[in-house]
XYZ file of C-alpha atoms in Angstrom:
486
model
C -48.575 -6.262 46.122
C -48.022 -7.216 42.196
C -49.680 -5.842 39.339
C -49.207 -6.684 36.013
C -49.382 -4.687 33.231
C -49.867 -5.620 29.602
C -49.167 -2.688 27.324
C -49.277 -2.547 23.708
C -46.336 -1.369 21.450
C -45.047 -1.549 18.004
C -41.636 -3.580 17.435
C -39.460 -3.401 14.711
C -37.256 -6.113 13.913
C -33.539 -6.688 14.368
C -32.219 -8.553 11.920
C -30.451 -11.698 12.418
C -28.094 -13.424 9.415
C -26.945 -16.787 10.323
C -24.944 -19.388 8.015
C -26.856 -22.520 8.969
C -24.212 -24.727 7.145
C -22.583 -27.381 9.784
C -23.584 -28.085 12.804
C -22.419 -25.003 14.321
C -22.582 -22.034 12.258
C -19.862 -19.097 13.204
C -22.921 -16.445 12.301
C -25.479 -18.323 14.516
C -22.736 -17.624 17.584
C -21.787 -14.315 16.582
C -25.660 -12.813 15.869
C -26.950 -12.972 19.510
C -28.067 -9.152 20.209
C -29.264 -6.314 18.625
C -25.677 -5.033 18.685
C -24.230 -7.869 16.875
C -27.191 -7.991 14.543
C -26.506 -4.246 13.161
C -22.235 -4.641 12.755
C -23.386 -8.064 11.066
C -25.252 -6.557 8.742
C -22.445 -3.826 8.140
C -20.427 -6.781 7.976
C -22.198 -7.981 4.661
C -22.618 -4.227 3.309
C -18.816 -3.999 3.062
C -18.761 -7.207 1.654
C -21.188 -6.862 -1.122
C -18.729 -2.892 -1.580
C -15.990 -5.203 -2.090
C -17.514 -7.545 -4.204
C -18.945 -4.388 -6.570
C -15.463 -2.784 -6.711
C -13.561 -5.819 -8.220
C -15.750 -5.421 -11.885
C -14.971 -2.067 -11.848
C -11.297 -2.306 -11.056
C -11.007 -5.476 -13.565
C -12.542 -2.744 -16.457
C -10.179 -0.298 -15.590
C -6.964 -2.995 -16.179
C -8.459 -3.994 -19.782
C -9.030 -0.259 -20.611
C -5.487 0.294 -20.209
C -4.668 -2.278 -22.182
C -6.624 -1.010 -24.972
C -5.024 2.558 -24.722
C -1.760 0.777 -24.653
C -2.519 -1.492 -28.019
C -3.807 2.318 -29.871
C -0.264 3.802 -29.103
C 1.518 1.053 -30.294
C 0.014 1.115 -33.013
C 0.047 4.402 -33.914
C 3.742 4.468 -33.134
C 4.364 1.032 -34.994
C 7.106 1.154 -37.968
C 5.105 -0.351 -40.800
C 1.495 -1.652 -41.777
C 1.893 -4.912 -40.588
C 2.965 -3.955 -37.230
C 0.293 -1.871 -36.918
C -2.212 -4.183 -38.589
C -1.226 -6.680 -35.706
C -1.611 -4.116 -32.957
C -4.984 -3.127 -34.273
C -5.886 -6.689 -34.179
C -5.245 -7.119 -30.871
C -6.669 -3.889 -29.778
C -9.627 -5.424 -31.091
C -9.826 -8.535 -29.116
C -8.872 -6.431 -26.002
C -11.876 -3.493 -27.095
C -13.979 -7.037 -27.080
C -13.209 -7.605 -23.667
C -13.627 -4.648 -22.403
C -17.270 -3.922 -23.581
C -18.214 -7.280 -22.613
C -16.534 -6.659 -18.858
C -18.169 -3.724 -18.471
C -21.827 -4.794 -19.580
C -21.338 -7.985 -17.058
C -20.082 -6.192 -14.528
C -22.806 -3.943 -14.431
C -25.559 -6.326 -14.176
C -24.135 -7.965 -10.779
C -23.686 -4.388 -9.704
C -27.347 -3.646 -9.992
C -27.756 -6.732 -7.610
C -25.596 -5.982 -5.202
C -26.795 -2.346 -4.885
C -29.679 -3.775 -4.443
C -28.749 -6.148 -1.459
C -26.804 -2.769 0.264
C -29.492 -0.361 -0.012
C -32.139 -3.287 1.715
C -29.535 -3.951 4.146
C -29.289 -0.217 4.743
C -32.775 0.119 5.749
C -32.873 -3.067 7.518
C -30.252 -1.176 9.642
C -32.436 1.722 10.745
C -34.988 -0.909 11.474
C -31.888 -2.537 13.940
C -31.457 1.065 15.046
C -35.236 2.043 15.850
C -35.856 -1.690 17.817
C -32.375 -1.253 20.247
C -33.939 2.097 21.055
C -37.862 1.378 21.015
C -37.464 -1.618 22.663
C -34.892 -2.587 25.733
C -35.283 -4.675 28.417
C -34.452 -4.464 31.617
C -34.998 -2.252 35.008
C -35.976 1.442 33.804
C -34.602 4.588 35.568
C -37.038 6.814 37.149
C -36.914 10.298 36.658
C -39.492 11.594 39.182
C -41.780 10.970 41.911
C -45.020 13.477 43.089
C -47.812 13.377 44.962
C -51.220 15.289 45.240
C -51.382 18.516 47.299
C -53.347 17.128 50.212
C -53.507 14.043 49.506
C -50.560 11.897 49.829
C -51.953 9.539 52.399
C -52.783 6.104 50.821
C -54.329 4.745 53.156
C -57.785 5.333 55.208
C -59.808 6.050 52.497
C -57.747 8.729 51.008
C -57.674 8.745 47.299
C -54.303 10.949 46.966
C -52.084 9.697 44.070
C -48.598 9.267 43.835
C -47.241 9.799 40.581
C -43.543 7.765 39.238
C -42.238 8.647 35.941
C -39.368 6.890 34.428
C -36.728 8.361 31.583
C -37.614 7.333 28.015
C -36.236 4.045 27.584
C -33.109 4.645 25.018
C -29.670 2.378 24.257
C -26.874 4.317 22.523
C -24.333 2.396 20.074
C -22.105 3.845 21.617
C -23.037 1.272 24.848
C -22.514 -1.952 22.345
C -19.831 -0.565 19.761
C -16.781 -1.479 22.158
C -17.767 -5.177 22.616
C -18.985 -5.906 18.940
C -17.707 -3.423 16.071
C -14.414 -5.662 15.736
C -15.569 -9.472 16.843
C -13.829 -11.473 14.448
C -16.999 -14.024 14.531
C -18.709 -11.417 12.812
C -16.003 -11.230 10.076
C -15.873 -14.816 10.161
C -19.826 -14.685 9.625
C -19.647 -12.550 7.012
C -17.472 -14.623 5.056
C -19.280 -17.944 5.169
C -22.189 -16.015 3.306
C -21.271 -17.666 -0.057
C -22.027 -21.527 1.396
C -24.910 -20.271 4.039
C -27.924 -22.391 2.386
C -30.611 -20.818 5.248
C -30.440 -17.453 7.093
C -31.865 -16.228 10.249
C -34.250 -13.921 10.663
C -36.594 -12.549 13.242
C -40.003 -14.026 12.278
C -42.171 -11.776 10.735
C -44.878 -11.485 13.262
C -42.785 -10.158 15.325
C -43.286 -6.595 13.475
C -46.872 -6.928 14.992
C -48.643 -5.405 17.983
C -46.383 -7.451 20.816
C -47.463 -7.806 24.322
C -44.720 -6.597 27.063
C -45.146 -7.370 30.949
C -44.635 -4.410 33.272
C -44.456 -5.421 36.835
C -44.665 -2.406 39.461
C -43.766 -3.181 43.093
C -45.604 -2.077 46.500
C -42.600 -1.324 48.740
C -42.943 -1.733 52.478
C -46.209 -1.893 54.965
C -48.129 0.856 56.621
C -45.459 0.792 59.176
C -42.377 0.607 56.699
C -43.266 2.672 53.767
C -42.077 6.048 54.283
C -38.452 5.376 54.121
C -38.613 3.570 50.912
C -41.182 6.041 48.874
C -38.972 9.088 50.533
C -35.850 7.365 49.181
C -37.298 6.009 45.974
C -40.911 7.468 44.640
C -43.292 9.882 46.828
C -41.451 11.204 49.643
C -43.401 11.266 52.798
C -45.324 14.666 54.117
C -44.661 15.267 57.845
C -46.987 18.040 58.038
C -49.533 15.110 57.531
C -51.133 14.774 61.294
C -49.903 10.572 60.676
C -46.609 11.525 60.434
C -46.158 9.442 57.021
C -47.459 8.095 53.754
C -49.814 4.609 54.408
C -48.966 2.176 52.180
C -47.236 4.322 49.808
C -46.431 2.999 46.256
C -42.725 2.684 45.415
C -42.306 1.679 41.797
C -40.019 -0.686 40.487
C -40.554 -0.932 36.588
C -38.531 -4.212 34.822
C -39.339 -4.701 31.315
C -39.527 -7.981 29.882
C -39.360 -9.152 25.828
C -41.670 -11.479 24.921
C -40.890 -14.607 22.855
C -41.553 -13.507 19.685
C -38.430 -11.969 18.462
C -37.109 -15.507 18.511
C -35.299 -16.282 14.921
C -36.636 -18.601 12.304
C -34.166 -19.765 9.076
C -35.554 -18.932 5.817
C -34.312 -20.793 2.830
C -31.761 -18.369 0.810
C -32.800 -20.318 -2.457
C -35.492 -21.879 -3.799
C -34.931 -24.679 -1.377
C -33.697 -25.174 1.832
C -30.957 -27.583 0.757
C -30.063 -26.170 -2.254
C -28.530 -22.154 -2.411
C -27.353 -22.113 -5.863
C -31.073 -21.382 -7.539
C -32.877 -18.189 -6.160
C -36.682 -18.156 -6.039
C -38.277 -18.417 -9.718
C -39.700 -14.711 -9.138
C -38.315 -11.890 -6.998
C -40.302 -11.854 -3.717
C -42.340 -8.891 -4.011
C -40.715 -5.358 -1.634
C -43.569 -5.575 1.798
C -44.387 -1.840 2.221
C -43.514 -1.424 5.501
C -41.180 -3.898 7.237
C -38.797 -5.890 5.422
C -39.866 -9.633 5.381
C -37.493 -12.345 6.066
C -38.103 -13.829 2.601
C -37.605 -10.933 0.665
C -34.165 -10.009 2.270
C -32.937 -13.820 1.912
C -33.703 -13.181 -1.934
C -31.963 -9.872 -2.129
C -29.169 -11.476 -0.960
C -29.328 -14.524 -2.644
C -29.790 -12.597 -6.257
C -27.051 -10.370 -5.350
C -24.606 -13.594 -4.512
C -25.548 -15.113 -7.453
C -23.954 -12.461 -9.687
C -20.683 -13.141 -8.308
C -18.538 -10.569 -9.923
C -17.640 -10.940 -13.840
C -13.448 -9.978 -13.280
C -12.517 -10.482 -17.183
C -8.548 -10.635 -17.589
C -6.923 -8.262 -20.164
C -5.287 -9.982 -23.167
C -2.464 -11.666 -22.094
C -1.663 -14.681 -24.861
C 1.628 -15.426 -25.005
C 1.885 -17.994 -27.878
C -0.664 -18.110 -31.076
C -2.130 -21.322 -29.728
C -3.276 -19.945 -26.645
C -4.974 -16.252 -28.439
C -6.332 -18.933 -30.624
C -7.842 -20.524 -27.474
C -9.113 -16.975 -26.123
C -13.291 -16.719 -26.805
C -13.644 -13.360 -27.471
C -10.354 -14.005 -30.007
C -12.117 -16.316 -31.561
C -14.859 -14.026 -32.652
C -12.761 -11.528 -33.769
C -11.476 -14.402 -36.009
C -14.361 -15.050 -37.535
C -14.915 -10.793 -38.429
C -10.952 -11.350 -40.002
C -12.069 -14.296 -42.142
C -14.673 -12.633 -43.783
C -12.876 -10.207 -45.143
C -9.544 -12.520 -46.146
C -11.974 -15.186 -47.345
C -10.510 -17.857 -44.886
C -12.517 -20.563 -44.811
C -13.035 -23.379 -42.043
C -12.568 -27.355 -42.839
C -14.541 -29.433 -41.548
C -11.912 -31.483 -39.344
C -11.237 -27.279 -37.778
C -12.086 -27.095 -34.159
C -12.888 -23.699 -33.358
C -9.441 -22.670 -31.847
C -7.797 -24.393 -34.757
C -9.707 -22.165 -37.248
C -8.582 -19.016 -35.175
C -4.873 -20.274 -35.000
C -5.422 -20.181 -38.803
C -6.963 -16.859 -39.357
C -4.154 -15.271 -36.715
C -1.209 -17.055 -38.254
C -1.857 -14.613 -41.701
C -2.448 -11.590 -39.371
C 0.769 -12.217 -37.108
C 3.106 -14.616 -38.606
C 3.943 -18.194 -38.140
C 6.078 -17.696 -34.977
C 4.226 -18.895 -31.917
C 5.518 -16.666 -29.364
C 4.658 -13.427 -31.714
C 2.150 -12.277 -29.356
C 4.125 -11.869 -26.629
C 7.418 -11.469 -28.308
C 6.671 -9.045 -31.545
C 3.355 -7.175 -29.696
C 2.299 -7.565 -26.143
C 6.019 -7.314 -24.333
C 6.131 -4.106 -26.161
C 3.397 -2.844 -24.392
C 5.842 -2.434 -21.300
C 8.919 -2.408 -22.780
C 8.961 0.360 -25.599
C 9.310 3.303 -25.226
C 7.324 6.051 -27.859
C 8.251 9.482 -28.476
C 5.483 12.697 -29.452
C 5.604 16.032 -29.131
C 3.373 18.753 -27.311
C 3.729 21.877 -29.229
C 7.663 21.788 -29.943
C 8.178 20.042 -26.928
C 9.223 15.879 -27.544
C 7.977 13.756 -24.738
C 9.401 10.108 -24.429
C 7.940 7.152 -22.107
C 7.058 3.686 -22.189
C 3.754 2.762 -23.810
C 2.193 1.236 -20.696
C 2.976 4.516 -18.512
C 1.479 6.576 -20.926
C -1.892 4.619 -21.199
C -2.513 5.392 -17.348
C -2.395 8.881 -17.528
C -4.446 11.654 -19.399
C -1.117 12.267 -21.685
C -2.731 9.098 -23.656
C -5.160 11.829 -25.581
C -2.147 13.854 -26.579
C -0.053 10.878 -27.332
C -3.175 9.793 -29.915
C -3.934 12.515 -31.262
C -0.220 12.957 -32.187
C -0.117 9.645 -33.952
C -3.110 9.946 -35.384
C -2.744 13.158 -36.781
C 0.801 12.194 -38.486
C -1.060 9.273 -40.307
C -3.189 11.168 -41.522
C -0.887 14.009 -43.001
C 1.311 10.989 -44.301
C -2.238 9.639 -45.823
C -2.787 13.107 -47.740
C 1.220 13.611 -49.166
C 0.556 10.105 -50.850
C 0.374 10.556 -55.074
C -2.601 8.739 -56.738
C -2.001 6.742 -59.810
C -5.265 6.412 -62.167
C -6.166 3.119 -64.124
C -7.592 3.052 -67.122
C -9.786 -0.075 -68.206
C -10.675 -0.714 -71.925
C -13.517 -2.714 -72.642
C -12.338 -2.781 -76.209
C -10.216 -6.126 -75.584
C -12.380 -9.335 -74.567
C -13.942 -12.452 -75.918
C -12.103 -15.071 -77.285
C -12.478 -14.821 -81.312
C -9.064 -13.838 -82.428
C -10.365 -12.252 -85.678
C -12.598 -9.884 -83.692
C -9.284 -8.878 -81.696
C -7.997 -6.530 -84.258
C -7.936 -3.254 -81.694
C -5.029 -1.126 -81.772
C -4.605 -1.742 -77.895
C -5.610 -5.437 -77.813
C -3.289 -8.200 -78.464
C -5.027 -11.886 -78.383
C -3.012 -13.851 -76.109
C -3.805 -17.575 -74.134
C -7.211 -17.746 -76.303
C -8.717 -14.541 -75.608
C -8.530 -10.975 -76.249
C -6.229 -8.577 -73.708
C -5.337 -5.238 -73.354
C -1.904 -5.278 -74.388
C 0.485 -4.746 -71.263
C 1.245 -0.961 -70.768
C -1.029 0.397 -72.797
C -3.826 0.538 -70.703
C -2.551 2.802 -67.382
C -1.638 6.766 -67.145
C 0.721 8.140 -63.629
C -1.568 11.282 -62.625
C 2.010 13.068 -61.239
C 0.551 15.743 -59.785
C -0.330 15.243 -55.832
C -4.022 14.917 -55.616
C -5.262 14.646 -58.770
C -7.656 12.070 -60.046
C -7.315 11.596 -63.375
C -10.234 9.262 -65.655
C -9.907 8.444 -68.977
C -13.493 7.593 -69.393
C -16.781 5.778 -68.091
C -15.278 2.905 -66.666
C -11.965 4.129 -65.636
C -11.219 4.273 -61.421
C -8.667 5.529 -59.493
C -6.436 3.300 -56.851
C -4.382 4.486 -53.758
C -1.160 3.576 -53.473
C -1.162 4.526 -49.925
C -1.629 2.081 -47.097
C -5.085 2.764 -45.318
C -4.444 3.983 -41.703
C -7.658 2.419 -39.227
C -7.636 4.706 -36.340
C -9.965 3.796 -33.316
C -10.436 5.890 -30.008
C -11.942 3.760 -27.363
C -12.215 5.808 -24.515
């Protein structure tokens, strides 16, 4: 006897991410279970780790550099030196905002793409334990008191239950955790143009075929249900069970888990354009759209990995883009204007050549090998403490190190004497009779303060002395521009 079964249950889908480029993809091989399917998609969720750490790192490299270029120039001999190293630290404080503000928006994405393929996980999880296939273990068999014969009319029933239908990890780990297809998989995500999902339907109500099995014939019965499901009564005046039920439960998955490719772009040919808008988040199950299009947004922000500044001749800072803005800030200040026949790395050359000096390897030679090769010298209380530039940047001693240098600019700032000016406005015009002032002498066709006459030495430190409305006063002292990017 065979009786089928149909019973009603709720799947939940196991994800399946193929590269569909070639004729044999390495991913369509590898992704053939539910085990695969689940250290697959770990696979991609420590690639899209990796791909979110190298931002990060390349923001850290550039931040050193810009602690670096701050104690150089703190410790630099004179105010060009330090003029040039404050230059630089500029171009390299450029870079490092604009790493850091790229870096972050690919970030978003990919966290994005790991938290989906997170809970597509559990889904992977929940269907490999929901779901198997398969002949089921029984747990028990039992029969009415009374009524365990079967046959002659008797309506006794014989009860078979069977253990909840699990699979561990732990069973599928072993064979797939290390499969270097699924490495391999996980690599040709970049060029996959289609991935392959379970189709969606499949998170529907899903038929499933149960087939139990009548074991034996009146005559043959009791050794097989007393060996497998109701054991037979002796006390029964038969002597046995008639046509006892042994149950033999197989479970069978339907078709519908089979995999169909969704496009990863807008078009199946074509993986470099996601879809116009974001596929909108289903609320239960994730669809096989909306996770190609996590993943195809996420590998689309490939991640921003700025260099620090490493120009080693005038020509090529000149070339650098964020240089070349911060030679534009430069000329506005010195006035430098660009020609017409000036390409844009021509006008920076330019603009860098009166900050640094004609010599084309200045960059490397006068400022940036310094970085690594000089050594610096401040103290911590009364204690000195000597070490190369670049060591010092990558440790916490960089806040003691500035705050040394800056502090000794500023008390050198503060000993400086002022010297006030004094401007007549007795002397001008151009009629020499009119120019008849005791401090004006008429000189080149126009009236002048005559030469001395006209400025007072305040000698005293800190004093500001005026000599009337439209006198001012003048520092001597070079202007020391600290800045603490941190």
């Amino acid at each position: 006897m065979r009786v089928n079964i149909q019973l009603q249950t709720i799947f939940v889908a196991v994800l399946q991410v193929a590269s569909t480029s070639g004729a044999a993809s390495t991913a369509t091989a590898a992704v053939d279970s539910p085990c695969t399917e689940y250290y697959y998609g770990q696979k991609l969720i420590d690639h899209f780790k990796s791909q979110q750490n190298k931002p990060n790192e390349a923001a850290r490299q550039i931040q050193e550099q810009v602690i670096a270029l701050q104690l150089a120039a703190g410790a630099a001999e004179g105010p060009q030196e330090r003029y040039g190293f404050e230059i630089l630290l500029a171009i390299a404080t450029r870079k490092l905002n604009r790493q850091i503000k790229e870096g972050a928006k690919g970030n978003i994405e990919r966290q994005t793409a790991i938290d989906v393929l997170l809970q597509r996980q559990q889904q992977v999880a929940t269907a490999m334990a929901m779901t198997p296939t398969g002949k089921l273990a029984k747990s028990g068999a039992s029969h009415a008191t009374g009524g365990s014969e079967l046959g002659a009319g008797n309506t006794g029933k014989c009860t078979v239950t069977f253990k909840p239908p699990t699979r561990a990890f732990s069973e599928c780990k072993q064979t797939v955790e290390n499969k270097p297809a699924l490495e391999k998989a996980a690599a040709e995500l970049s060029t996959a143009k289609q991935i392959n999902f379970i189709k969606d339907d499949y998170f529907t109500m899903q038929p499933i075929s149960v087939v139990a099995l009548a074991f034996g014939t009146v005559n043959t019965v009791s050794g097989k249900t007393a060996q497998n499901d109701c054991a037979a009564d002796p006390s029964q005046s038969r002597g046995g069970i008639g046509h006892g039920i042994g149950a033999d439960i197989t479970l069978s998955r339907p078709a519908a888990e089979a995999a169909a490719a969704v496009p990863v772009g807008q078009t199946a040919e074509d993986n470099s354009k996601c879809r116009t808008t974001a596929v909108k988040k289903p609320d239960g199950v994730l669809t096989g759209e909306y996770l190609a299009d996590v993943i195809c947004r996420a590998q689309a922000m490939g991640p921003v990995t700025t260099k620090p500044l490493t120009a080693s001749t005038l020509s090529a800072l000149a070339s650098d883009p964020d240089a070349q803005e911060i030679a534009k800030a430069i000329a506005s200040v010195t006035n430098t204007k660009k020609s017409d026949s000036d390409s844009t790395a021509e006008f920076a050359k330019k603009v860098f050549t009166q900050v640094l000096g004609r010599d084309e390897a200045v960059t490397k030679t006068v400022y940036l090998d310094k970085l690594n090769t000089q050594s610096i010298t401040y103290n911590v209380g009364e204690t000195p403490i000597s070490n190369k530039i670049e060591a010092i940047a990558k440790t916490p001693a960089a806040g003691e190190a500035l705050a040394f240098f800056f502090t000794q600019a500023y008390e050198r700032i503060k000993a400086k004497p002022t010297t006030t000016v004094v401007v007549t406005t007795d002397c001008k015009g151009t009629n020499k009779d009119q120019c008849n002032k005791e401090k004006c002498d008429f000189k080149e066709g126009e009236c002048k303060a005559k030469e001395g006459v006209s400025i007072e030495t305040a000698e005293k430190v800190g004093t500001q002395n005026t000599t009337g409305s439209n006198s001012f006063v003048i520092n001597k002292a070079p202007l020391l521009l600290a800045v603490l990017i941190l």
